[in-house]
Coordinates of C-alpha atoms in Angstrom, one line a residue:
X1 CA 71.0 -45.0 20.1
X2 CA 70.0 -48.4 20.9
X3 CA 66.5 -49.9 20.3
X4 CA 65.9 -50.1 24.1
X5 CA 66.8 -46.4 24.6
X6 CA 64.5 -45.4 21.7
X7 CA 61.4 -47.1 23.2
X8 CA 62.2 -45.7 26.6
X9 CA 62.3 -42.3 25.0
X10 CA 58.9 -42.7 23.6
X11 CA 57.4 -43.8 26.9
X12 CA 58.9 -40.8 28.7
X13 CA 57.6 -38.4 26.2
X14 CA 54.1 -39.8 26.6
X15 CA 54.1 -39.6 30.4
X16 CA 55.4 -36.0 30.2
X17 CA 52.7 -35.0 27.7
X18 CA 50.0 -36.5 30.0
X19 CA 51.3 -34.7 32.9
X20 CA 51.2 -31.4 31.2
X21 CA 47.7 -31.8 29.9
X22 CA 46.4 -32.8 33.5
X23 CA 48.1 -29.8 35.0
X24 CA 46.6 -27.5 32.6
X25 CA 43.1 -28.7 33.2
X26 CA 43.6 -28.4 37.0
X27 CA 45.1 -24.8 36.6
X28 CA 42.5 -23.3 34.5
X29 CA 39.5 -25.1 36.2
X30 CA 37.6 -22.7 38.6
X31 CA 38.2 -23.6 42.2
X32 CA 35.4 -25.2 43.9
X33 CA 33.9 -23.3 46.9
X34 CA 34.2 -24.9 50.2
X35 CA 31.0 -23.0 51.2
X36 CA 27.7 -22.9 49.1
X37 CA 27.1 -19.6 47.3
X38 CA 24.4 -17.7 48.9
X39 CA 21.5 -17.4 46.3
X40 CA 19.2 -14.4 47.1
X41 CA 16.9 -14.6 44.1
X42 CA 15.5 -17.0 41.6
X43 CA 17.6 -15.5 38.8
X44 CA 20.6 -16.6 40.9
X45 CA 19.3 -20.1 41.3
X46 CA 18.3 -20.3 37.6
X47 CA 21.7 -19.0 36.4
X48 CA 23.5 -21.9 38.4
X49 CA 21.5 -24.6 36.8
X50 CA 20.9 -23.2 33.5
X51 CA 24.3 -21.8 32.7
X52 CA 24.9 -24.2 29.8
X53 CA 21.9 -22.8 27.9
X54 CA 22.0 -19.8 25.7
X55 CA 20.5 -16.6 26.9
X56 CA 20.0 -15.1 23.5
X57 CA 16.4 -15.5 22.2
X58 CA 17.3 -15.2 18.6
X59 CA 17.4 -18.7 17.0
X60 CA 17.4 -20.4 13.7
X61 CA 14.5 -22.7 13.1
X62 CA 15.4 -25.8 10.9
X63 CA 14.3 -25.7 7.3
X64 CA 10.7 -27.1 7.1
X65 CA 9.8 -26.4 10.8
X66 CA 9.4 -22.7 10.7
X67 CA 5.6 -22.0 11.5
X68 CA 6.2 -18.4 12.4
X69 CA 6.0 -16.9 8.9
X70 CA 2.9 -18.9 8.0
X71 CA 1.0 -18.0 11.1
X72 CA 1.9 -14.3 10.6
X73 CA 0.5 -14.5 7.0
X74 CA -2.6 -16.4 8.0
X75 CA -3.9 -14.8 11.2
X76 CA -4.7 -11.3 9.8
X77 CA -6.9 -12.9 7.1
X78 CA -8.9 -15.4 9.3
X79 CA -12.1 -13.8 10.7
X80 CA -14.6 -14.6 13.5
X81 CA -18.1 -15.2 12.3
X82 CA -21.1 -14.7 14.5
X83 CA -24.5 -15.9 13.2
X84 CA -27.8 -14.8 14.7
X85 CA -31.1 -16.4 14.5
X86 CA -34.1 -14.2 15.5
X87 CA -36.6 -17.0 15.3
X88 CA -34.6 -19.4 17.4
X89 CA -34.1 -21.5 14.1
X90 CA -30.5 -22.1 13.2
X91 CA -28.4 -24.5 11.1
X92 CA -29.0 -26.9 13.8
X93 CA -32.6 -27.5 12.8
X94 CA -31.4 -28.3 9.2
X95 CA -30.4 -31.7 7.9
X96 CA -26.9 -31.0 9.0
X97 CA -27.9 -30.9 12.8
X98 CA -27.3 -34.6 13.7
X99 CA -24.2 -34.8 11.3
X100 CA -22.3 -32.0 12.7
X101 CA -23.5 -32.6 16.3
X102 CA -21.5 -35.7 16.0
X103 CA -18.5 -33.6 14.8
X104 CA -18.9 -30.4 16.8
X105 CA -21.0 -31.3 19.8
X106 CA -24.0 -29.3 21.3
X107 CA -22.0 -26.3 22.4
X108 CA -23.9 -23.1 22.0
X109 CA -27.0 -24.8 20.8
X110 CA -29.0 -25.3 24.1
X111 CA -31.0 -22.5 22.7
X112 CA -33.3 -24.9 21.2
X113 CA -34.6 -25.7 24.7
X114 CA -34.9 -21.9 25.2
X115 CA -37.2 -21.0 22.3
X116 CA -38.3 -18.5 21.2
X117 CA -35.2 -16.6 22.5
X118 CA -32.8 -15.3 19.9
X119 CA -30.0 -17.9 19.1
X120 CA -26.4 -17.3 18.2
X121 CA -23.6 -19.4 16.9
X122 CA -20.1 -18.8 15.8
X123 CA -17.4 -20.0 13.5
X124 CA -14.5 -18.8 11.4
X125 CA -13.8 -17.5 7.8
X126 CA -11.2 -16.5 5.6
X127 CA -10.8 -13.4 3.6
X128 CA -9.9 -14.4 0.0
X129 CA -9.8 -10.9 -1.7
X130 CA -8.9 -7.4 -0.7
X131 CA -12.3 -6.1 -1.4
X132 CA -13.8 -8.3 1.4
X133 CA -15.0 -11.5 0.1
X134 CA -14.9 -14.2 2.8
X135 CA -15.0 -18.0 2.4
X136 CA -16.5 -20.2 5.1
X137 CA -18.6 -23.2 5.7
X138 CA -22.3 -23.4 4.8
X139 CA -23.2 -24.8 8.3
X140 CA -21.6 -21.8 9.9
X141 CA -24.1 -19.3 8.3
X142 CA -27.1 -21.5 7.2
X143 CA -30.5 -20.0 8.0
X144 CA -29.0 -17.1 9.8
X145 CA -31.0 -13.8 10.1
X146 CA -28.0 -11.7 10.8
X147 CA -24.3 -12.4 10.1
X148 CA -21.4 -10.3 11.5
X149 CA -17.8 -10.7 10.9
X150 CA -15.0 -9.6 13.2
X151 CA -11.3 -9.2 11.9
X152 CA -8.2 -10.1 13.9
X153 CA -7.7 -6.4 14.7
X154 CA -11.3 -6.3 16.2
X155 CA -12.8 -4.3 13.3
X156 CA -16.4 -5.6 13.0
X157 CA -18.7 -5.7 9.9
X158 CA -22.1 -6.9 8.8
X159 CA -21.9 -9.5 6.1
X160 CA -24.0 -10.4 3.2
X161 CA -24.4 -13.9 1.9
X162 CA -23.5 -14.1 -1.7
X163 CA -24.2 -17.7 -2.3
X164 CA -24.1 -21.2 -0.6
X165 CA -23.4 -24.7 -1.5
X166 CA -24.5 -27.4 0.9
X167 CA -23.2 -30.1 -1.4
X168 CA -19.6 -29.1 -0.5
X169 CA -20.5 -27.3 2.8
X170 CA -19.1 -23.9 1.4
X171 CA -20.4 -20.4 1.5
X172 CA -19.4 -17.0 0.2
X173 CA -19.8 -14.0 2.3
X174 CA -19.0 -10.2 1.5
X175 CA -18.1 -7.3 3.8
X176 CA -17.9 -3.7 2.7
X177 CA -14.5 -2.1 2.5
X178 CA -11.2 -2.4 0.7
X179 CA -7.6 -3.2 1.3
X180 CA -8.2 -6.1 3.6
X181 CA -5.5 -8.8 4.4
X182 CA -6.3 -11.9 2.5
X183 CA -4.9 -15.4 1.9
X184 CA -3.5 -16.4 -1.3
X185 CA -4.7 -19.7 -2.8
X186 CA -2.2 -22.4 -2.6
X187 CA -2.3 -25.9 -4.7
X188 CA -4.1 -28.5 -2.7
X189 CA -3.1 -31.1 -5.4
X190 CA 0.5 -30.7 -4.7
X191 CA 0.0 -31.2 -1.0
X192 CA 1.8 -34.2 0.3
X193 CA 1.1 -36.6 3.0
X194 CA 3.3 -36.0 5.9
X195 CA 3.6 -32.2 5.0
X196 CA 3.5 -29.7 7.9
X197 CA 0.2 -27.5 7.9
X198 CA -1.4 -25.0 10.3
X199 CA -5.0 -24.6 11.1
X200 CA -6.1 -21.2 12.1
X201 CA -9.5 -20.3 13.5
X202 CA -11.6 -19.3 16.6
X203 CA -12.3 -22.5 18.6
X204 CA -14.4 -21.8 21.6
X205 CA -14.4 -18.1 20.7
X206 CA -10.7 -18.0 21.3
X207 CA -9.8 -15.7 18.4
X208 CA -6.6 -16.1 16.1
X209 CA -5.8 -19.7 17.4
X210 CA -3.0 -21.4 15.5
X211 CA -2.4 -25.3 15.7
X212 CA 0.1 -27.3 13.8
X213 CA -0.1 -30.8 12.4
X214 CA 0.8 -32.9 9.3
X215 CA -1.3 -33.9 6.5
X216 CA -2.5 -37.4 7.5
X217 CA -4.5 -38.3 4.3
X218 CA -5.9 -36.8 1.2
X219 CA -9.2 -37.5 -0.6
X220 CA -10.9 -38.7 2.6
X221 CA -14.7 -39.4 2.4
X222 CA -16.2 -39.5 6.0
X223 CA -20.0 -39.5 5.0
X224 CA -21.0 -36.4 6.9
X225 CA -22.6 -34.6 3.9
X226 CA -26.1 -35.4 2.8
X227 CA -28.0 -34.4 -0.5
X228 CA -31.2 -36.0 -1.4
X229 CA -30.1 -36.1 -5.1
X230 CA -26.7 -37.7 -4.2
X231 CA -24.6 -34.7 -5.4
X232 CA -22.6 -34.2 -2.2
X233 CA -18.8 -34.1 -2.5
X234 CA -16.3 -35.2 0.1
X235 CA -12.6 -35.3 -0.7
X236 CA -11.3 -33.9 2.5
X237 CA -7.7 -33.3 3.4
X238 CA -7.3 -35.1 6.7
X239 CA -4.8 -33.7 9.3
X240 CA -3.9 -34.1 13.0
X241 CA -3.9 -30.2 13.7
X242 CA -6.2 -29.7 16.6
X243 CA -9.5 -28.3 15.4
X244 CA -12.4 -27.7 17.7
X245 CA -15.9 -26.1 17.8
X246 CA -15.6 -22.5 16.2
X247 CA -12.8 -23.7 13.8
X248 CA -15.3 -24.4 11.1
X249 CA -14.7 -22.3 8.1
X250 CA -11.2 -21.4 9.1
X251 CA -8.0 -21.8 7.2
X252 CA -5.7 -24.6 6.7
X253 CA -2.4 -23.4 5.5
X254 CA 0.9 -24.6 4.3
X255 CA 4.3 -23.3 5.6
X256 CA 4.4 -20.7 2.7
X257 CA 1.1 -19.2 4.4
X258 CA -1.0 -20.2 1.4
X259 CA -4.5 -21.4 1.7
X260 CA -4.9 -25.0 1.0
X261 CA -8.2 -26.0 2.6
X262 CA -11.2 -24.7 4.6
X263 CA -11.3 -26.5 8.0
X264 CA -14.8 -28.2 8.1
X265 CA -15.1 -31.3 10.5
X266 CA -13.4 -33.3 13.1
X267 CA -13.9 -37.0 13.9
X268 CA -14.6 -37.4 17.6
X269 CA -16.7 -39.3 20.0
X270 CA -16.9 -36.4 22.4
X271 CA -17.7 -33.2 20.3
X272 CA -14.2 -32.0 20.8
X273 CA -10.9 -32.8 19.1
X274 CA -9.8 -36.4 19.3
X275 CA -7.0 -36.6 16.9
X276 CA -8.2 -36.0 13.2
X277 CA -9.7 -32.9 11.4
X278 CA -10.9 -32.4 7.8
X279 CA -10.7 -29.7 5.5
X280 CA -12.2 -29.0 2.1
X281 CA -9.3 -28.7 -0.5
X282 CA -8.7 -25.4 -1.9
X283 CA -8.9 -26.6 -5.5
X284 CA -12.6 -27.2 -4.8
X285 CA -13.0 -24.1 -2.6
X286 CA -11.8 -21.9 -5.4
X287 CA -14.0 -23.2 -8.0
X288 CA -17.2 -23.0 -5.8
X289 CA -16.1 -19.4 -4.7
X290 CA -15.8 -18.4 -8.4
X291 CA -19.2 -20.0 -9.3
X292 CA -20.9 -18.2 -6.5
X293 CA -19.3 -14.9 -7.3
X294 CA -20.2 -15.1 -10.9
X295 CA -23.5 -16.9 -11.1
X296 CA -24.9 -16.9 -7.3
X297 CA -25.1 -20.7 -7.6
X298 CA -22.6 -23.5 -8.2
X299 CA -22.4 -25.1 -11.7
X300 CA -22.3 -28.7 -11.2
X301 CA -20.7 -30.8 -13.9
X302 CA -21.7 -34.6 -14.1
X303 CA -20.5 -37.6 -15.8
X304 CA -23.8 -39.3 -15.3
X305 CA -22.6 -42.7 -13.8
X306 CA -23.1 -44.8 -10.7
X307 CA -19.6 -45.6 -9.2
X308 CA -17.9 -47.7 -6.4
X309 CA -14.2 -48.0 -5.3
X310 CA -12.3 -50.9 -6.7
X311 CA -12.0 -53.1 -3.7
X312 CA -10.0 -56.3 -3.4
X313 CA -13.1 -58.4 -3.6
X314 CA -14.3 -56.5 -6.6
X315 CA -11.1 -56.9 -8.4
X316 CA -11.0 -60.7 -7.6
X317 CA -14.6 -61.0 -8.8
X318 CA -13.8 -59.1 -12.1
X319 CA -10.5 -60.4 -12.5
X320 CA -8.9 -56.9 -12.4
X321 CA -5.1 -56.6 -12.4
X322 CA -5.2 -53.2 -10.5
X323 CA -6.7 -52.7 -7.0
X324 CA -7.3 -48.9 -7.5
X325 CA -9.5 -47.0 -9.7
X326 CA -13.3 -46.3 -9.9
X327 CA -15.7 -49.0 -11.0
X328 CA -18.7 -47.9 -13.2
X329 CA -21.8 -49.9 -12.2
X330 CA -24.3 -48.0 -14.3
X331 CA -24.1 -45.4 -17.1
X332 CA -27.0 -43.0 -17.5
X333 CA -28.8 -42.8 -20.8
X334 CA -27.9 -39.7 -22.7
X335 CA -25.4 -38.7 -20.1
X336 CA -21.9 -37.3 -20.7
X337 CA -20.4 -40.8 -20.0
X338 CA -22.9 -42.4 -22.4
X339 CA -22.1 -39.9 -25.2
X340 CA -18.5 -40.6 -24.6
X341 CA -18.8 -44.4 -25.0
X342 CA -18.2 -45.3 -21.4
X343 CA -19.9 -48.5 -20.4
X344 CA -20.8 -50.4 -17.0
X345 CA -17.8 -52.5 -16.0
X346 CA -15.3 -50.0 -17.0
X347 CA -12.7 -48.9 -14.5
X348 CA -11.8 -45.1 -14.5
X349 CA -8.1 -44.5 -13.6
X350 CA -7.5 -40.9 -14.5
X351 CA -9.2 -37.5 -15.6
X352 CA -7.0 -35.2 -17.5
X353 CA -4.0 -37.4 -16.9
X354 CA -4.5 -37.0 -13.1
X355 CA -4.7 -40.4 -11.4
X356 CA -7.8 -41.0 -9.6
X357 CA -7.6 -43.9 -7.0
X358 CA -11.1 -43.7 -5.5
X359 CA -14.6 -42.2 -5.8
X360 CA -13.7 -39.1 -3.6
X361 CA -10.7 -38.2 -6.2
X362 CA -13.0 -38.8 -9.2
X363 CA -15.8 -36.7 -7.7
X364 CA -13.3 -33.9 -6.9
X365 CA -11.8 -34.1 -10.4
X366 CA -15.1 -33.6 -12.1
X367 CA -16.6 -31.1 -9.8
X368 CA -13.7 -28.7 -10.7
X369 CA -15.5 -28.3 -14.1
X370 CA -18.7 -26.5 -15.3
X371 CA -21.2 -28.1 -17.6
X372 CA -20.0 -27.9 -21.2
X373 CA -16.4 -28.5 -20.2
X374 CA -14.5 -31.4 -21.8
X375 CA -12.4 -33.9 -19.8
X376 CA -10.2 -36.6 -21.0
X377 CA -11.3 -40.0 -19.3
X378 CA -8.7 -42.8 -19.0
X379 CA -10.2 -46.1 -18.2
X380 CA -9.6 -49.7 -18.4
X381 CA -12.0 -52.2 -20.3
X382 CA -11.3 -55.8 -20.3
X383 CA -7.7 -55.3 -19.2
X384 CA -7.0 -52.7 -22.1
X385 CA -6.2 -49.1 -21.2
X386 CA -8.3 -46.6 -23.3
X387 CA -8.9 -42.8 -23.4
X388 CA -12.1 -41.0 -24.3
X389 CA -13.1 -37.2 -24.2
X390 CA -16.3 -36.5 -22.3
X391 CA -18.2 -33.3 -22.5
X392 CA -19.7 -32.9 -19.0
X393 CA -23.4 -32.0 -18.5
X394 CA -25.5 -30.5 -15.6
X395 CA -28.2 -32.0 -13.5
X396 CA -30.6 -31.0 -16.2
X397 CA -28.8 -33.2 -18.7
X398 CA -27.7 -30.2 -20.8
X399 CA -24.5 -28.2 -21.1
X400 CA -26.3 -25.0 -20.3
X401 CA -25.1 -22.9 -17.3
X402 CA -27.5 -22.4 -14.5
X403 CA -28.5 -18.8 -13.7
X404 CA -29.8 -17.6 -10.4
X405 CA -33.4 -16.4 -11.2
X406 CA -35.4 -14.2 -9.0
X407 CA -38.7 -15.2 -10.8
X408 CA -39.8 -17.9 -13.3
X409 CA -43.1 -18.2 -15.2
X410 CA -44.4 -21.7 -16.1
X411 CA -47.8 -22.9 -17.2
X412 CA -49.8 -20.1 -15.7
X413 CA -47.9 -19.6 -12.6
X414 CA -45.1 -17.1 -11.6
X415 CA -42.6 -18.5 -9.1
X416 CA -40.4 -16.5 -6.8
X417 CA -37.7 -17.5 -4.1
X418 CA -38.9 -17.8 -0.6
X419 CA -37.2 -15.1 1.5
X420 CA -35.1 -16.1 4.4
X421 CA -37.6 -15.0 7.0
X422 CA -40.5 -17.0 5.7
X423 CA -38.1 -20.1 5.3
X424 CA -37.0 -19.7 8.9
X425 CA -40.5 -19.5 10.1
X426 CA -41.6 -22.6 8.2
X427 CA -38.2 -24.4 9.0
X428 CA -37.5 -25.1 5.4
X429 CA -34.3 -24.9 3.7
X430 CA -35.9 -22.8 0.7
X431 CA -38.4 -23.3 -1.9
X432 CA -40.1 -21.9 -5.0
X433 CA -43.3 -20.0 -4.2
X434 CA -46.3 -19.3 -6.4
X435 CA -46.6 -15.5 -6.4
X436 CA -49.2 -15.6 -9.1
X437 CA -51.5 -18.2 -10.3
X438 CA -53.7 -18.3 -13.4
X439 CA -55.3 -21.2 -15.4
X440 CA -52.9 -24.0 -16.2
X441 CA -51.5 -27.3 -15.0
X442 CA -50.7 -26.0 -11.5
X443 CA -54.1 -24.7 -10.8
X444 CA -55.7 -27.7 -12.5
X445 CA -53.8 -29.8 -9.9
X446 CA -55.6 -28.2 -7.0
X447 CA -52.7 -26.1 -6.0
X448 CA -53.4 -22.7 -4.4
X449 CA -51.6 -19.3 -4.7
X450 CA -48.7 -18.9 -2.2
X451 CA -48.0 -22.7 -2.2
X452 CA -44.2 -23.3 -1.6
X453 CA -42.8 -26.2 -3.6
X454 CA -39.9 -27.8 -1.6
X455 CA -39.6 -31.1 -3.5
X456 CA -40.4 -32.7 -6.9
X457 CA -40.2 -36.5 -7.1
X458 CA -38.0 -36.4 -4.0
X459 CA -35.6 -33.9 -5.3
X460 CA -35.1 -30.9 -3.2
X461 CA -36.4 -27.6 -4.5
X462 CA -34.6 -24.9 -2.6
X463 CA -35.0 -22.0 -5.2
X464 CA -36.5 -20.9 -8.5
X465 CA -33.3 -21.9 -10.1
X466 CA -33.7 -25.6 -8.9
X467 CA -37.4 -25.6 -10.0
X468 CA -36.4 -24.4 -13.4
X469 CA -33.6 -27.0 -13.9
X470 CA -35.8 -29.8 -12.7
X471 CA -38.8 -29.1 -14.8
X472 CA -36.8 -28.8 -17.8
X473 CA -36.1 -32.5 -17.9
X474 CA -39.5 -33.9 -16.5
X475 CA -41.8 -36.0 -18.5
X476 CA -44.9 -37.8 -17.5
X477 CA -46.4 -37.7 -13.9
X478 CA -44.6 -35.9 -11.1
X479 CA -45.1 -35.7 -7.4
X480 CA -45.1 -32.3 -5.9
X481 CA -44.4 -31.7 -2.0
X482 CA -44.7 -28.3 -0.3
X483 CA -46.1 -26.1 2.4
X484 CA -48.5 -23.1 2.6
X485 CA -47.6 -20.0 4.5
X486 CA -50.0 -21.3 7.3
X487 CA -47.6 -24.3 7.8
X488 CA -49.9 -26.8 6.1
X489 CA -48.0 -29.4 4.3
X490 CA -49.5 -30.6 1.0
X491 CA -48.8 -33.1 -1.7
X492 CA -50.1 -33.1 -5.2
X493 CA -49.7 -35.2 -8.2
X494 CA -49.4 -33.7 -11.8
X495 CA -49.1 -34.8 -15.3
X496 CA -46.3 -33.2 -17.4

């Protein structure tokens, strides 16, 4: 065979193959109708245009995007909380009013213009044990005369307040019963920025609403909590999951259906969701709930220092090599930090080998402990990395555990906690009331029986426990502020 014949054979074979292929396509292709098909229903119409889409509703969700399981785990354990205020005084007449109005608007709070009609507000909560303990926000139940909890299946229960902690805006409730669905605690320390999360709650009284988003930031301080003694803790998980009025106290869960936070606030100029929401991390929630269950009050552990974030300006001024950490501006005499050898000018960079980059992270790391607990503090001094062990102390300057006390006797006076009804009538957060008064320093100062102490040296006194803790470390003159049952406000100076 000549070379010319060889190439000619290849060309002929190619042409023949192409012809066979084109003929097959034409033969097997459905013949087009010369007249349009008559469509007598919308199903016919949709079948024509959607024929390329699968009709089967069963589908496989890509790994990391399956929200169905987490939603099924969370919704039965998230409850609707209704708070009632017989006197027309609610959490909105507390110091939280202005702050949370910025975050939640004035919805359902017009009752302040309709006093003395009964007032109501609502929020969410999370069942955290089978025997009916419920975690929620303090501002959801603060000052309420009656609290009811409605489950996902519409069962309704009256709730008892076990304890509250305004410094973290958390509260623990109890409903009677057993075998409740509850959410397991996750690990908020392991939560990653960019991770998918779900927010579950009751926005605008729409029960069992689930929204999705990602973790936008951690250890976020947005300056919404206030405490006269500076003990507030803000180390929020920030997400872009939609949260609105009524979501407060609800669950933030990961895709395993584990609780990783309690939804608390939103950043908004309008009172409704505008892009970001904030949740108390579950590591802090669990510690506060344990304290309230065991003691009725939160056990606050302190290093006893004044601190600020290490900024670029501070680092340049102090010639720091690192731009992260927490700068100690002052160390309290006799504090845990003082005993451990920490000094003003040191930069704390880790607690128990857990890196702390800012004040919020340090506050959270310390708040997870109780007075008497020991932590390892890693810090930098004059460019050298050092470690020391610090035994944490309470606000009283001791390692003693604070016990919720119903009554307390001191210097001729017997003090009792103010009941909720009287506190609501007087529009106070609480106080220590003089139930009995004999000769002693209190009587000598001119104080009369039934006086309610609400503040000592500008430190809030909301209970007998607060009074006991405060007076244990007072020396010299003190300024006492309070109110009588008649509503008369009074101030007294007393030597101690």
